[in-house]
Coordinates of C-alpha atoms in Angstrom, one line a residue:
M24 CA 0.0 0.0 0.0
P25 CA 1.5 3.4 -1.0
K26 CA 2.5 6.0 1.5
H27 CA -0.1 8.0 3.4
E28 CA -2.8 5.3 2.2
A29 CA -5.0 3.5 4.6
E30 CA -7.9 1.1 4.0
F31 CA -11.4 0.8 5.7
D32 CA -14.6 -0.8 4.7
Y33 CA -16.5 2.5 4.8
V34 CA -15.1 6.0 4.1
I35 CA -17.7 8.7 5.2
V36 CA -16.9 12.2 4.0
G37 CA -18.1 14.8 6.5
A38 CA -18.7 14.7 10.3
G39 CA -21.8 16.7 10.1
S40 CA -25.1 15.6 11.3
A41 CA -25.6 12.6 8.8
G42 CA -22.0 11.6 9.0
C43 CA -22.1 11.3 12.7
V44 CA -25.1 9.0 12.7
L45 CA -23.6 6.8 10.0
A46 CA -20.3 6.6 11.8
N47 CA -22.2 5.4 14.9
R48 CA -24.5 2.9 13.4
L49 CA -22.1 1.3 10.9
T50 CA -19.5 0.7 13.6
E51 CA -22.2 -1.2 15.9
D52 CA -20.9 -4.1 13.7
P53 CA -17.7 -4.9 15.2
N54 CA -16.5 -6.6 12.0
V55 CA -16.3 -3.4 10.0
K56 CA -13.8 -0.7 10.1
V57 CA -14.9 2.9 9.4
A58 CA -13.1 6.2 8.8
I59 CA -14.7 9.5 8.7
L60 CA -13.0 12.4 7.1
E61 CA -13.8 15.9 8.7
A62 CA -12.2 19.3 7.2
G63 CA -12.7 20.9 10.7
G64 CA -11.8 19.9 14.2
R65 CA -13.5 18.5 17.3
N66 CA -15.4 21.6 18.3
K67 CA -14.6 21.7 22.0
S68 CA -15.5 25.4 22.6
L69 CA -17.7 26.1 25.4
M70 CA -19.6 28.7 23.2
L71 CA -20.7 25.8 21.0
R72 CA -22.2 23.8 23.9
M73 CA -23.9 26.9 25.6
P74 CA -27.3 27.3 24.0
A75 CA -27.5 31.1 24.7
A76 CA -24.3 31.5 22.6
I77 CA -26.4 30.8 19.4
G78 CA -26.3 34.3 18.3
D79 CA -22.3 34.6 18.5
I80 CA -21.5 31.4 16.9
F81 CA -23.7 31.0 13.8
M82 CA -23.4 34.6 12.9
Q83 CA -19.6 35.2 13.4
K84 CA -16.5 33.9 11.8
G85 CA -14.6 31.1 13.3
P86 CA -13.2 27.6 12.9
A87 CA -16.6 25.9 13.4
N88 CA -18.3 27.9 10.4
W89 CA -17.6 28.0 6.7
M90 CA -19.5 31.2 6.3
F91 CA -20.6 31.0 2.8
Q92 CA -22.1 33.7 0.7
T93 CA -24.8 33.6 -2.0
V94 CA -24.1 35.5 -5.2
P95 CA -26.0 38.8 -5.5
Q96 CA -29.7 38.0 -5.5
G97 CA -31.6 40.1 -8.3
T98 CA -34.9 39.7 -6.3
L99 CA -33.3 41.1 -3.2
D100 CA -31.8 44.3 -4.3
A101 CA -28.6 42.6 -5.4
R102 CA -27.6 41.8 -1.9
R103 CA -25.3 38.7 -1.2
L104 CA -27.0 36.6 1.6
Y105 CA -25.0 34.7 4.3
Q106 CA -25.2 31.1 4.2
P107 CA -23.6 29.6 7.4
R108 CA -22.5 25.8 7.3
G109 CA -21.0 23.9 10.2
R110 CA -17.4 22.9 10.1
G111 CA -15.9 20.3 12.4
W112 CA -17.5 17.5 14.4
G113 CA -21.3 17.8 14.4
G114 CA -21.4 20.1 11.4
S115 CA -24.4 22.4 11.2
S116 CA -26.0 20.8 14.3
A117 CA -23.0 22.2 16.3
I118 CA -24.0 25.8 15.3
N119 CA -27.8 25.8 14.6
G120 CA -30.7 27.1 16.7
M121 CA -31.3 23.7 18.4
L122 CA -35.0 23.6 17.2
Y123 CA -36.0 19.8 17.0
V124 CA -38.8 20.1 14.1
R125 CA -39.3 17.3 11.8
G126 CA -41.7 18.8 9.1
H127 CA -45.1 17.9 8.3
A128 CA -46.1 14.2 8.0
R129 CA -47.5 15.0 4.4
D130 CA -44.1 16.2 3.5
Y131 CA -42.9 12.6 3.4
D132 CA -46.1 11.3 2.0
Q133 CA -45.6 13.8 -1.1
W134 CA -41.9 12.0 -1.4
R135 CA -43.5 8.7 -1.4
Q136 CA -46.2 9.9 -4.1
T137 CA -43.4 10.6 -6.6
G138 CA -42.2 7.2 -6.5
L139 CA -39.8 7.2 -3.5
T140 CA -41.1 3.9 -2.0
G141 CA -40.2 3.6 1.7
W142 CA -40.0 7.4 2.2
G143 CA -43.7 7.9 3.3
Y144 CA -44.4 9.2 6.7
A145 CA -45.2 5.7 8.1
D146 CA -41.8 4.5 6.6
V147 CA -39.8 7.3 8.2
L148 CA -41.5 7.8 11.5
P149 CA -39.7 4.6 12.9
Y150 CA -36.3 6.2 12.2
F151 CA -37.3 9.5 13.8
K152 CA -38.2 7.7 16.8
R153 CA -35.2 5.4 16.9
A154 CA -33.0 8.8 17.0
E155 CA -35.0 10.4 19.5
H156 CA -34.6 10.5 23.4
N157 CA -37.5 12.8 24.3
E158 CA -37.2 13.7 28.0
N159 CA -40.9 13.5 28.5
G160 CA -41.1 9.7 27.1
G161 CA -42.2 8.2 24.2
D162 CA -45.7 7.8 22.5
T163 CA -47.1 7.2 19.3
W164 CA -45.1 9.8 17.5
R165 CA -42.0 10.3 19.8
G166 CA -39.0 8.1 20.7
D167 CA -37.4 7.8 24.3
R168 CA -34.5 5.4 23.6
G169 CA -32.5 7.1 21.1
P170 CA -29.3 9.0 21.3
L171 CA -30.4 12.4 20.3
W172 CA -31.8 14.2 23.4
V173 CA -34.9 16.4 23.0
S174 CA -36.4 18.6 25.6
V175 CA -39.0 21.3 26.1
G176 CA -37.7 24.7 27.2
P177 CA -37.6 25.2 30.6
N178 CA -38.0 29.0 30.6
G179 CA -41.3 30.3 32.4
N180 CA -40.8 33.7 30.7
P181 CA -44.5 35.1 30.3
L182 CA -44.1 36.3 26.9
Y183 CA -44.1 32.8 25.7
R184 CA -47.4 32.1 26.9
A185 CA -48.8 35.5 26.1
F186 CA -47.7 34.8 22.4
I187 CA -49.4 31.6 22.3
N188 CA -52.6 32.9 23.8
A189 CA -52.5 35.9 21.4
G190 CA -52.5 33.4 18.5
R191 CA -55.3 31.6 20.1
Q192 CA -57.3 34.8 20.3
A193 CA -56.6 35.5 16.6
G194 CA -58.4 32.4 15.8
H195 CA -55.5 29.9 15.3
P196 CA -55.2 26.5 16.9
V197 CA -52.9 25.7 19.7
T198 CA -50.7 22.5 19.8
R199 CA -48.7 20.9 22.3
D200 CA -46.3 19.2 20.0
F201 CA -45.2 20.3 16.3
N202 CA -44.0 16.9 15.8
G203 CA -47.1 14.8 17.1
Y204 CA -50.7 14.6 16.2
Q205 CA -50.8 18.2 14.9
Q206 CA -48.2 20.5 13.5
E207 CA -50.6 23.6 12.7
G208 CA -51.0 26.0 15.6
L209 CA -48.8 27.9 18.2
G210 CA -47.1 26.1 20.8
P211 CA -43.7 25.3 22.4
F212 CA -40.7 24.2 20.4
H213 CA -38.7 21.0 21.2
L214 CA -35.0 21.5 21.5
T215 CA -32.0 19.3 21.2
I216 CA -30.7 20.6 24.6
K217 CA -29.7 18.1 27.3
D218 CA -28.9 19.2 30.9
G219 CA -28.4 22.9 29.7
E220 CA -26.1 21.9 26.9
R221 CA -26.3 21.7 23.1
C222 CA -27.0 18.1 22.1
S223 CA -25.3 18.2 18.6
A224 CA -24.9 15.1 16.3
A225 CA -21.4 14.7 17.5
S226 CA -22.2 14.5 21.2
A227 CA -25.2 12.2 20.5
Y228 CA -23.6 9.7 18.0
L229 CA -20.1 10.4 17.2
E230 CA -18.3 11.0 20.7
P231 CA -19.9 7.8 22.3
A232 CA -18.8 5.7 19.4
I233 CA -15.3 7.1 19.4
R234 CA -15.1 6.3 23.2
D235 CA -16.6 3.0 23.1
R236 CA -15.4 1.3 19.9
R237 CA -12.0 0.7 18.2
N238 CA -13.3 0.1 14.7
L239 CA -14.0 3.9 14.0
T240 CA -11.3 6.2 13.0
V241 CA -12.0 10.2 12.8
L242 CA -9.5 12.1 10.5
S243 CA -9.9 15.6 11.5
H244 CA -8.6 18.5 9.6
A245 CA -9.0 16.4 6.5
H246 CA -10.2 18.4 3.6
A247 CA -11.6 16.0 0.9
M248 CA -10.4 16.9 -2.6
K249 CA -11.5 14.2 -4.8
I250 CA -13.3 10.8 -4.9
I251 CA -11.0 8.1 -6.5
I252 CA -13.0 6.4 -9.2
E253 CA -11.7 3.3 -10.8
N254 CA -13.6 1.2 -13.4
G255 CA -16.8 2.9 -12.7
E256 CA -16.5 2.5 -8.9
A257 CA -15.7 4.7 -6.0
R258 CA -12.5 3.3 -4.3
G259 CA -11.6 5.9 -2.0
V260 CA -11.1 9.5 -1.2
Q261 CA -8.0 12.0 -1.8
Y262 CA -7.7 14.5 0.9
A263 CA -5.5 17.3 2.3
S264 CA -4.2 16.6 5.8
G265 CA -3.6 19.3 8.5
R266 CA -2.2 22.8 8.0
M267 CA 0.6 21.8 5.6
K268 CA -2.2 20.2 3.5
V269 CA -0.2 17.1 3.0
V270 CA -2.2 15.0 0.3
K271 CA -3.2 11.6 1.4
T272 CA -5.5 8.9 0.3
V273 CA -8.0 6.6 2.2
R274 CA -9.4 3.6 0.5
A275 CA -12.8 1.9 0.8
R276 CA -13.3 -1.8 0.4
R277 CA -17.1 -1.6 0.3
E278 CA -18.3 2.0 -0.3
V279 CA -17.6 5.9 -0.2
I280 CA -20.4 7.8 1.6
L281 CA -20.8 11.5 0.8
S282 CA -22.1 13.5 3.9
A283 CA -20.5 16.7 3.2
G284 CA -23.8 18.8 3.1
V285 CA -26.0 20.5 0.6
F286 CA -22.9 22.6 -0.8
Q287 CA -20.0 20.5 -0.5
S288 CA -21.2 17.2 -1.4
P289 CA -22.3 18.3 -4.9
Q290 CA -19.0 20.3 -5.0
L291 CA -16.9 17.2 -4.4
L292 CA -18.8 15.2 -6.8
M293 CA -18.1 17.6 -9.6
L294 CA -14.5 18.0 -8.5
S295 CA -14.4 14.2 -9.1
G296 CA -15.8 14.5 -12.5
I297 CA -19.4 13.6 -11.7
G298 CA -21.8 16.4 -12.7
P299 CA -22.8 18.5 -15.6
A300 CA -20.4 17.5 -18.3
D301 CA -20.2 21.0 -20.0
A302 CA -19.5 23.0 -16.9
L303 CA -16.9 20.4 -15.8
R304 CA -15.2 20.7 -19.1
R305 CA -15.2 24.5 -18.6
H306 CA -13.1 23.9 -15.4
G307 CA -10.8 21.4 -17.1
I308 CA -12.2 18.5 -15.1
S309 CA -12.3 15.2 -16.9
V310 CA -15.9 13.8 -17.1
V311 CA -16.4 10.5 -15.2
H312 CA -20.1 10.7 -15.3
D313 CA -22.6 13.3 -17.0
A314 CA -25.1 14.0 -14.2
P315 CA -26.8 17.5 -15.4
E316 CA -29.0 17.6 -12.2
I317 CA -26.1 17.7 -9.7
G318 CA -26.0 21.2 -8.1
Q319 CA -29.6 21.8 -9.2
N320 CA -32.9 21.9 -7.4
L321 CA -31.5 24.2 -4.5
Q322 CA -34.3 25.1 -2.1
D323 CA -34.1 27.2 0.9
H324 CA -36.5 28.6 3.6
F325 CA -36.6 32.7 3.3
D326 CA -37.4 34.6 6.3
V327 CA -37.8 38.3 7.4
V328 CA -37.9 39.3 11.0
M329 CA -40.4 41.6 12.7
S330 CA -39.3 43.5 16.1
Y331 CA -41.4 44.8 18.7
R332 CA -40.5 46.8 21.9
C333 CA -41.7 45.4 25.3
T334 CA -43.2 47.6 27.9
K335 CA -41.9 45.2 30.7
P336 CA -38.3 44.5 31.7
I337 CA -38.7 40.7 31.1
T338 CA -36.9 40.0 28.1
A339 CA -33.3 38.5 27.3
H340 CA -32.2 42.2 27.2
S341 CA -31.5 42.0 30.9
F342 CA -28.8 39.3 30.6
I343 CA -27.3 39.5 27.1
T344 CA -26.1 43.2 27.1
G345 CA -23.1 44.8 28.8
Y346 CA -21.5 43.2 31.8
R347 CA -24.6 41.1 32.4
K348 CA -23.5 38.9 29.3
I349 CA -20.3 38.2 30.9
L350 CA -21.8 37.4 34.1
L351 CA -24.1 35.0 32.1
G352 CA -21.1 33.2 30.6
L353 CA -19.4 33.0 34.2
E354 CA -22.3 31.4 35.8
Y355 CA -22.7 29.0 33.0
L356 CA -19.0 28.0 32.8
L357 CA -18.8 27.7 36.8
F358 CA -22.1 26.2 37.5
R359 CA -24.1 25.2 34.4
T360 CA -26.9 27.2 35.5
G361 CA -28.8 30.4 34.6
Q362 CA -29.9 31.8 31.2
G363 CA -27.0 30.4 29.4
R364 CA -28.9 27.2 29.3
T365 CA -31.5 28.5 26.9
N366 CA -31.7 29.5 23.2
H367 CA -34.3 32.4 24.0
V368 CA -36.5 30.7 21.2
Q369 CA -38.9 28.5 23.0
A370 CA -42.0 29.2 21.2
G371 CA -43.5 29.4 17.7
A372 CA -46.1 28.6 15.3
F373 CA -47.0 26.7 12.0
L374 CA -49.8 28.5 10.4
K375 CA -51.6 28.4 7.0
S376 CA -51.7 31.6 5.0
R377 CA -55.0 30.3 3.2
T378 CA -57.5 28.0 4.6
E379 CA -57.6 25.6 1.4
L380 CA -53.8 24.4 2.1
D381 CA -53.4 21.0 3.3
R382 CA -50.6 22.0 5.6
P383 CA -49.1 25.0 7.2
D384 CA -46.8 27.2 4.9
I385 CA -45.6 29.7 7.3
Q386 CA -43.3 29.2 10.4
L387 CA -43.1 31.6 13.1
H388 CA -40.1 31.8 15.6
F389 CA -40.7 33.9 18.7
A390 CA -37.7 35.3 20.4
N391 CA -37.7 37.1 23.8
V392 CA -35.3 39.6 22.5
M393 CA -35.6 42.4 20.0
L394 CA -33.9 41.4 16.6
L395 CA -32.5 42.9 13.5
N396 CA -32.5 39.8 11.3
H397 CA -30.8 37.1 13.1
Q398 CA -29.0 39.3 15.8
P399 CA -30.4 41.2 18.8
L400 CA -30.9 44.6 18.1
K401 CA -28.2 47.0 19.5
T402 CA -30.6 48.9 21.5
H403 CA -31.1 49.9 25.3
S404 CA -34.8 48.6 25.1
H405 CA -36.5 45.5 25.9
G406 CA -38.4 43.8 23.2
F407 CA -39.3 40.6 21.2
G408 CA -38.8 39.5 17.8
L409 CA -40.8 37.2 15.2
H410 CA -39.0 35.4 12.4
V411 CA -41.7 34.9 9.5
C412 CA -40.5 32.0 7.4
Q413 CA -42.0 30.8 4.1
L414 CA -42.0 27.1 4.4
R415 CA -42.9 25.9 0.8
P416 CA -40.9 27.9 -1.8
E417 CA -41.6 27.4 -5.3
S418 CA -38.3 29.3 -6.1
R419 CA -35.4 27.0 -7.2
G420 CA -31.5 27.9 -7.3
E421 CA -28.3 26.1 -7.8
M422 CA -25.0 25.4 -6.8
R423 CA -21.9 25.8 -9.1
L424 CA -18.2 25.4 -9.0
A425 CA -16.3 28.4 -8.8
S426 CA -13.1 26.7 -10.0
P427 CA -11.3 23.1 -10.0
D428 CA -9.5 24.3 -6.7
P429 CA -11.1 22.1 -3.9
F430 CA -10.4 24.8 -1.5
A431 CA -12.5 27.5 -3.1
A432 CA -16.0 28.2 -2.0
P433 CA -18.8 27.0 -4.2
I434 CA -21.1 29.5 -6.3
I435 CA -24.4 29.5 -4.3
D436 CA -27.5 30.9 -6.1
P437 CA -30.8 30.2 -4.4
R438 CA -32.8 32.7 -6.5
Y439 CA -34.9 33.5 -3.4
L440 CA -38.4 35.1 -4.2
S441 CA -38.5 34.4 -7.8
S442 CA -42.0 33.1 -7.6
E443 CA -44.9 35.6 -6.9
T444 CA -46.3 32.8 -4.6
D445 CA -43.3 33.0 -2.2
R446 CA -43.6 36.9 -2.3
R447 CA -47.3 36.7 -1.5
T448 CA -46.6 34.3 1.4
I449 CA -44.1 36.4 3.2
R450 CA -46.7 39.4 2.9
D451 CA -49.4 37.2 4.2
G452 CA -47.2 36.2 7.1
V453 CA -46.3 39.7 8.2
R454 CA -50.0 40.6 8.2
M455 CA -50.7 37.6 10.4
V456 CA -48.0 38.4 12.9
R457 CA -49.5 41.8 13.1
E458 CA -52.9 40.5 13.9
I459 CA -51.6 38.1 16.5
V460 CA -49.5 40.9 18.1
Q461 CA -52.6 43.1 18.6
Q462 CA -54.5 40.6 20.6
D463 CA -55.5 41.3 24.2
A464 CA -53.0 38.5 25.6
L465 CA -50.2 40.6 24.5
R466 CA -51.4 44.1 25.4
M467 CA -49.6 44.4 28.8
Y468 CA -46.3 43.7 27.0
R469 CA -46.6 45.0 23.5
G470 CA -44.9 48.3 22.5
P471 CA -44.5 50.0 19.2
E472 CA -43.4 47.9 16.1
V473 CA -39.9 48.8 15.3
H474 CA -39.3 46.6 12.1
P475 CA -40.8 47.0 9.5
G476 CA -42.7 49.9 11.4
L477 CA -46.3 50.8 10.9
D478 CA -45.5 53.0 7.7
V479 CA -44.9 49.7 5.9
Q480 CA -48.6 48.5 4.7
T481 CA -49.2 48.2 1.3
D482 CA -48.1 45.0 -0.8
S483 CA -45.6 47.1 -2.6
E484 CA -44.1 48.6 0.8
I485 CA -44.0 45.1 2.4
D486 CA -42.0 43.8 -0.8
A487 CA -39.6 46.7 -0.7
W488 CA -38.9 46.0 2.9
T489 CA -38.5 42.2 2.3
R490 CA -36.0 42.8 -0.4
Q491 CA -34.0 45.1 1.7
T492 CA -34.0 43.1 4.9
G493 CA -34.9 39.4 4.2
Q494 CA -32.5 36.6 4.8
S495 CA -32.2 33.0 4.6
I496 CA -33.1 31.0 7.8
F497 CA -30.4 28.4 6.7
H498 CA -32.2 25.4 5.6
P499 CA -30.7 24.7 2.2
V500 CA -31.5 21.1 0.7
G501 CA -31.9 19.4 -2.6
T502 CA -28.7 19.8 -4.8
V503 CA -28.4 16.1 -5.2
R504 CA -31.8 15.1 -5.3
M505 CA -33.2 11.7 -4.6
G506 CA -35.9 10.6 -7.0
A507 CA -37.5 7.4 -8.7
D508 CA -36.9 9.0 -12.2
A509 CA -33.7 8.3 -14.3
N510 CA -32.8 12.0 -14.1
A511 CA -32.4 12.3 -10.3
P512 CA -28.6 11.8 -9.3
V513 CA -29.5 9.2 -6.5
G514 CA -32.3 6.7 -6.1
P515 CA -34.4 5.9 -3.3
D516 CA -31.5 3.8 -1.9
L517 CA -29.4 6.9 -1.9
A518 CA -26.8 5.3 -4.3
L519 CA -25.5 7.6 -6.9
R520 CA -26.5 6.7 -10.4
G521 CA -23.7 6.1 -12.8
V522 CA -21.0 5.3 -10.2
R523 CA -20.9 2.1 -8.1
R524 CA -20.1 1.8 -4.4
L525 CA -20.9 5.5 -4.1
R526 CA -23.9 6.9 -1.9
V527 CA -25.0 10.5 -0.9
V528 CA -26.6 10.7 2.6
D529 CA -27.2 14.4 3.9
A530 CA -29.5 17.1 3.3
S531 CA -28.7 17.5 -0.4
V532 CA -30.9 14.3 -1.2
M533 CA -34.1 15.9 -0.1
P534 CA -36.2 16.2 -3.2
T535 CA -38.4 18.9 -1.6
L536 CA -37.9 21.0 1.7
V537 CA -39.8 19.8 4.7
G538 CA -42.1 22.1 6.4
G539 CA -39.6 23.2 9.1
N540 CA -36.2 23.1 10.4
T541 CA -34.1 20.4 8.6
N542 CA -31.8 19.1 11.0
A543 CA -34.1 16.4 12.4
A544 CA -34.9 15.2 8.9
T545 CA -31.2 15.1 8.2
I546 CA -30.7 12.7 10.9
M547 CA -33.6 10.6 10.1
I548 CA -32.4 10.3 6.5
A549 CA -29.0 9.0 8.0
E550 CA -30.5 6.6 10.4
K551 CA -32.5 5.0 7.6
A552 CA -29.4 5.0 5.1
A553 CA -27.4 3.1 7.8
D554 CA -29.9 0.1 7.6
M555 CA -29.6 0.4 3.9
V556 CA -25.7 0.3 3.8
R557 CA -25.6 -2.5 6.2
G558 CA -28.0 -4.6 4.1
R559 CA -30.6 -4.6 7.0
P560 CA -34.4 -4.8 6.4
P561 CA -36.1 -1.3 7.0
L562 CA -37.8 -0.8 10.4
S563 CA -41.4 -1.8 10.3
R564 CA -43.9 1.0 9.4
E565 CA -45.7 2.7 11.9
E566 CA -49.0 4.3 11.1
A567 CA -49.7 7.4 13.2
P568 CA -52.5 9.7 12.9
I569 CA -52.4 13.5 12.0
A570 CA -54.8 16.1 12.4
E571 CA -55.7 16.7 8.8
D572 CA -56.2 13.0 7.9
V573 CA -58.7 12.5 10.6
A574 CA -60.6 15.8 9.3
I575 CA -61.2 17.2 12.9
S576 CA -62.5 20.8 12.4
H577 CA -60.5 23.8 13.3
R578 CA -63.1 24.7 15.9
V579 CA -62.7 21.4 17.6
Q580 CA -59.0 21.7 17.6
V581 CA -59.0 25.2 19.3
Q582 CA -61.2 23.8 22.1
R583 CA -59.1 20.7 22.6
F584 CA -55.6 22.4 22.8
A585 CA -56.5 25.6 24.4
S586 CA -56.0 24.8 27.9
G587 CA -52.9 26.0 29.7
T588 CA -51.6 22.4 30.5
A589 CA -51.5 21.6 26.8
V590 CA -48.8 24.1 26.1
A591 CA -47.0 24.3 29.4
F592 CA -43.2 24.6 29.4
N593 CA -41.1 22.3 31.7

């Protein structure tokens, strides 16, 4: 074997959410050896473990964040939008908002209806449950034995309850669990937080496997450069190791699995000669397999943020500004107590902008701090913020190579709001928030609207404000689409068409966005893929009722879920 070359049964590229799951599940078999390559490091920083540090880690430059940017978006006044992606153990699960949201059951049934056998809600529910350790126990919809800890926020801040009650007063349902029987409505978020610490995919899956097993090797600071393809088969990965970027090779006896994420999995495929042939040739890359759709089908959740002053001194402003922020960090460091244990976004909503829709198309995130986009507003005032996220975009973008240099950032062009439906949904969401905030339940806390401000009222005024301020909420998917059709880069088994022994397992394979945060769905995909790789039969399907399918009326839902105990925080 040549110098700098090692051999394993499976080589996984990327120790993000999906890669961590695969590394754990594949090494359950003591007879296989697995290597996982990760461009970043172990991510030991206290900031990455403290939930309250969320605003600092995913919005600021550091070793745990790739900090990509889009190309100028013509629909958004030619602005470049920020695209954070996690780097290091845990990937984006190490820097995300820690909201555990699976999406709507019908999202997965829609996948199945396109021909993706085995990907309907009844098929994927057992894998969601296998991954989850819900601190309140399991039930028809929830798991309680998995490695990924899921909790309900402990914060008793009255703003959260006031927001939920205001939504009820505005005529919306209230739900106790966005991942259970009914997604639609206002309620508490479930969070990947355990004992006051972020529960990333690394802490849930990778670290226990490394601690307990000898058949797993993590190659950190290993930047994948190219997949080694011989006679139509993936045989290994060439990578640059360490600061000196020493080129090394790792071989795979069975499979290479790409889990590098929505931008870097297609980038690595293209660098390896797999992708749109004409584009590859323009970069001087020899074509191994012409796959025109790789890099296409990019979808993301677009988002605007509304902010209000609060008339009571009860918001996070009390402890995240000035010297109080230092005290918060010290208390957390020394005792693991205090407000450092929360992400400050413990309530939200999934709402329909039109009654005829079969599932919510708007997600609200309620933060007990006044926001300017994703950051606390630099002000001396208490306030609260509401993210308005459009869940089901019609807009489609693409990811392209910038150059044949494996260290160059990819070209990201989501083409946000290129559909009138997407623009209308944002307008509807802004007006729905205003209606909720004006209800009596929020009257004692409600101050003036700061953003966008009441001078923004008409469709054209809301559209202009959206173009000036709207951002991604960081849920890109779809660039290596899974499909039953021959044009889809990967099939239902996530095996790449055209190259053997090569699989893609991460958010890039989602054919369409799910209606919610994407980390839980990515972990589910990896749990299911692990059984495929190991040749094990899929978990038995589990039929679980959802509100829309049993046709319970809106009026009955409001009555059933309106009690205080239904939405109580722990």
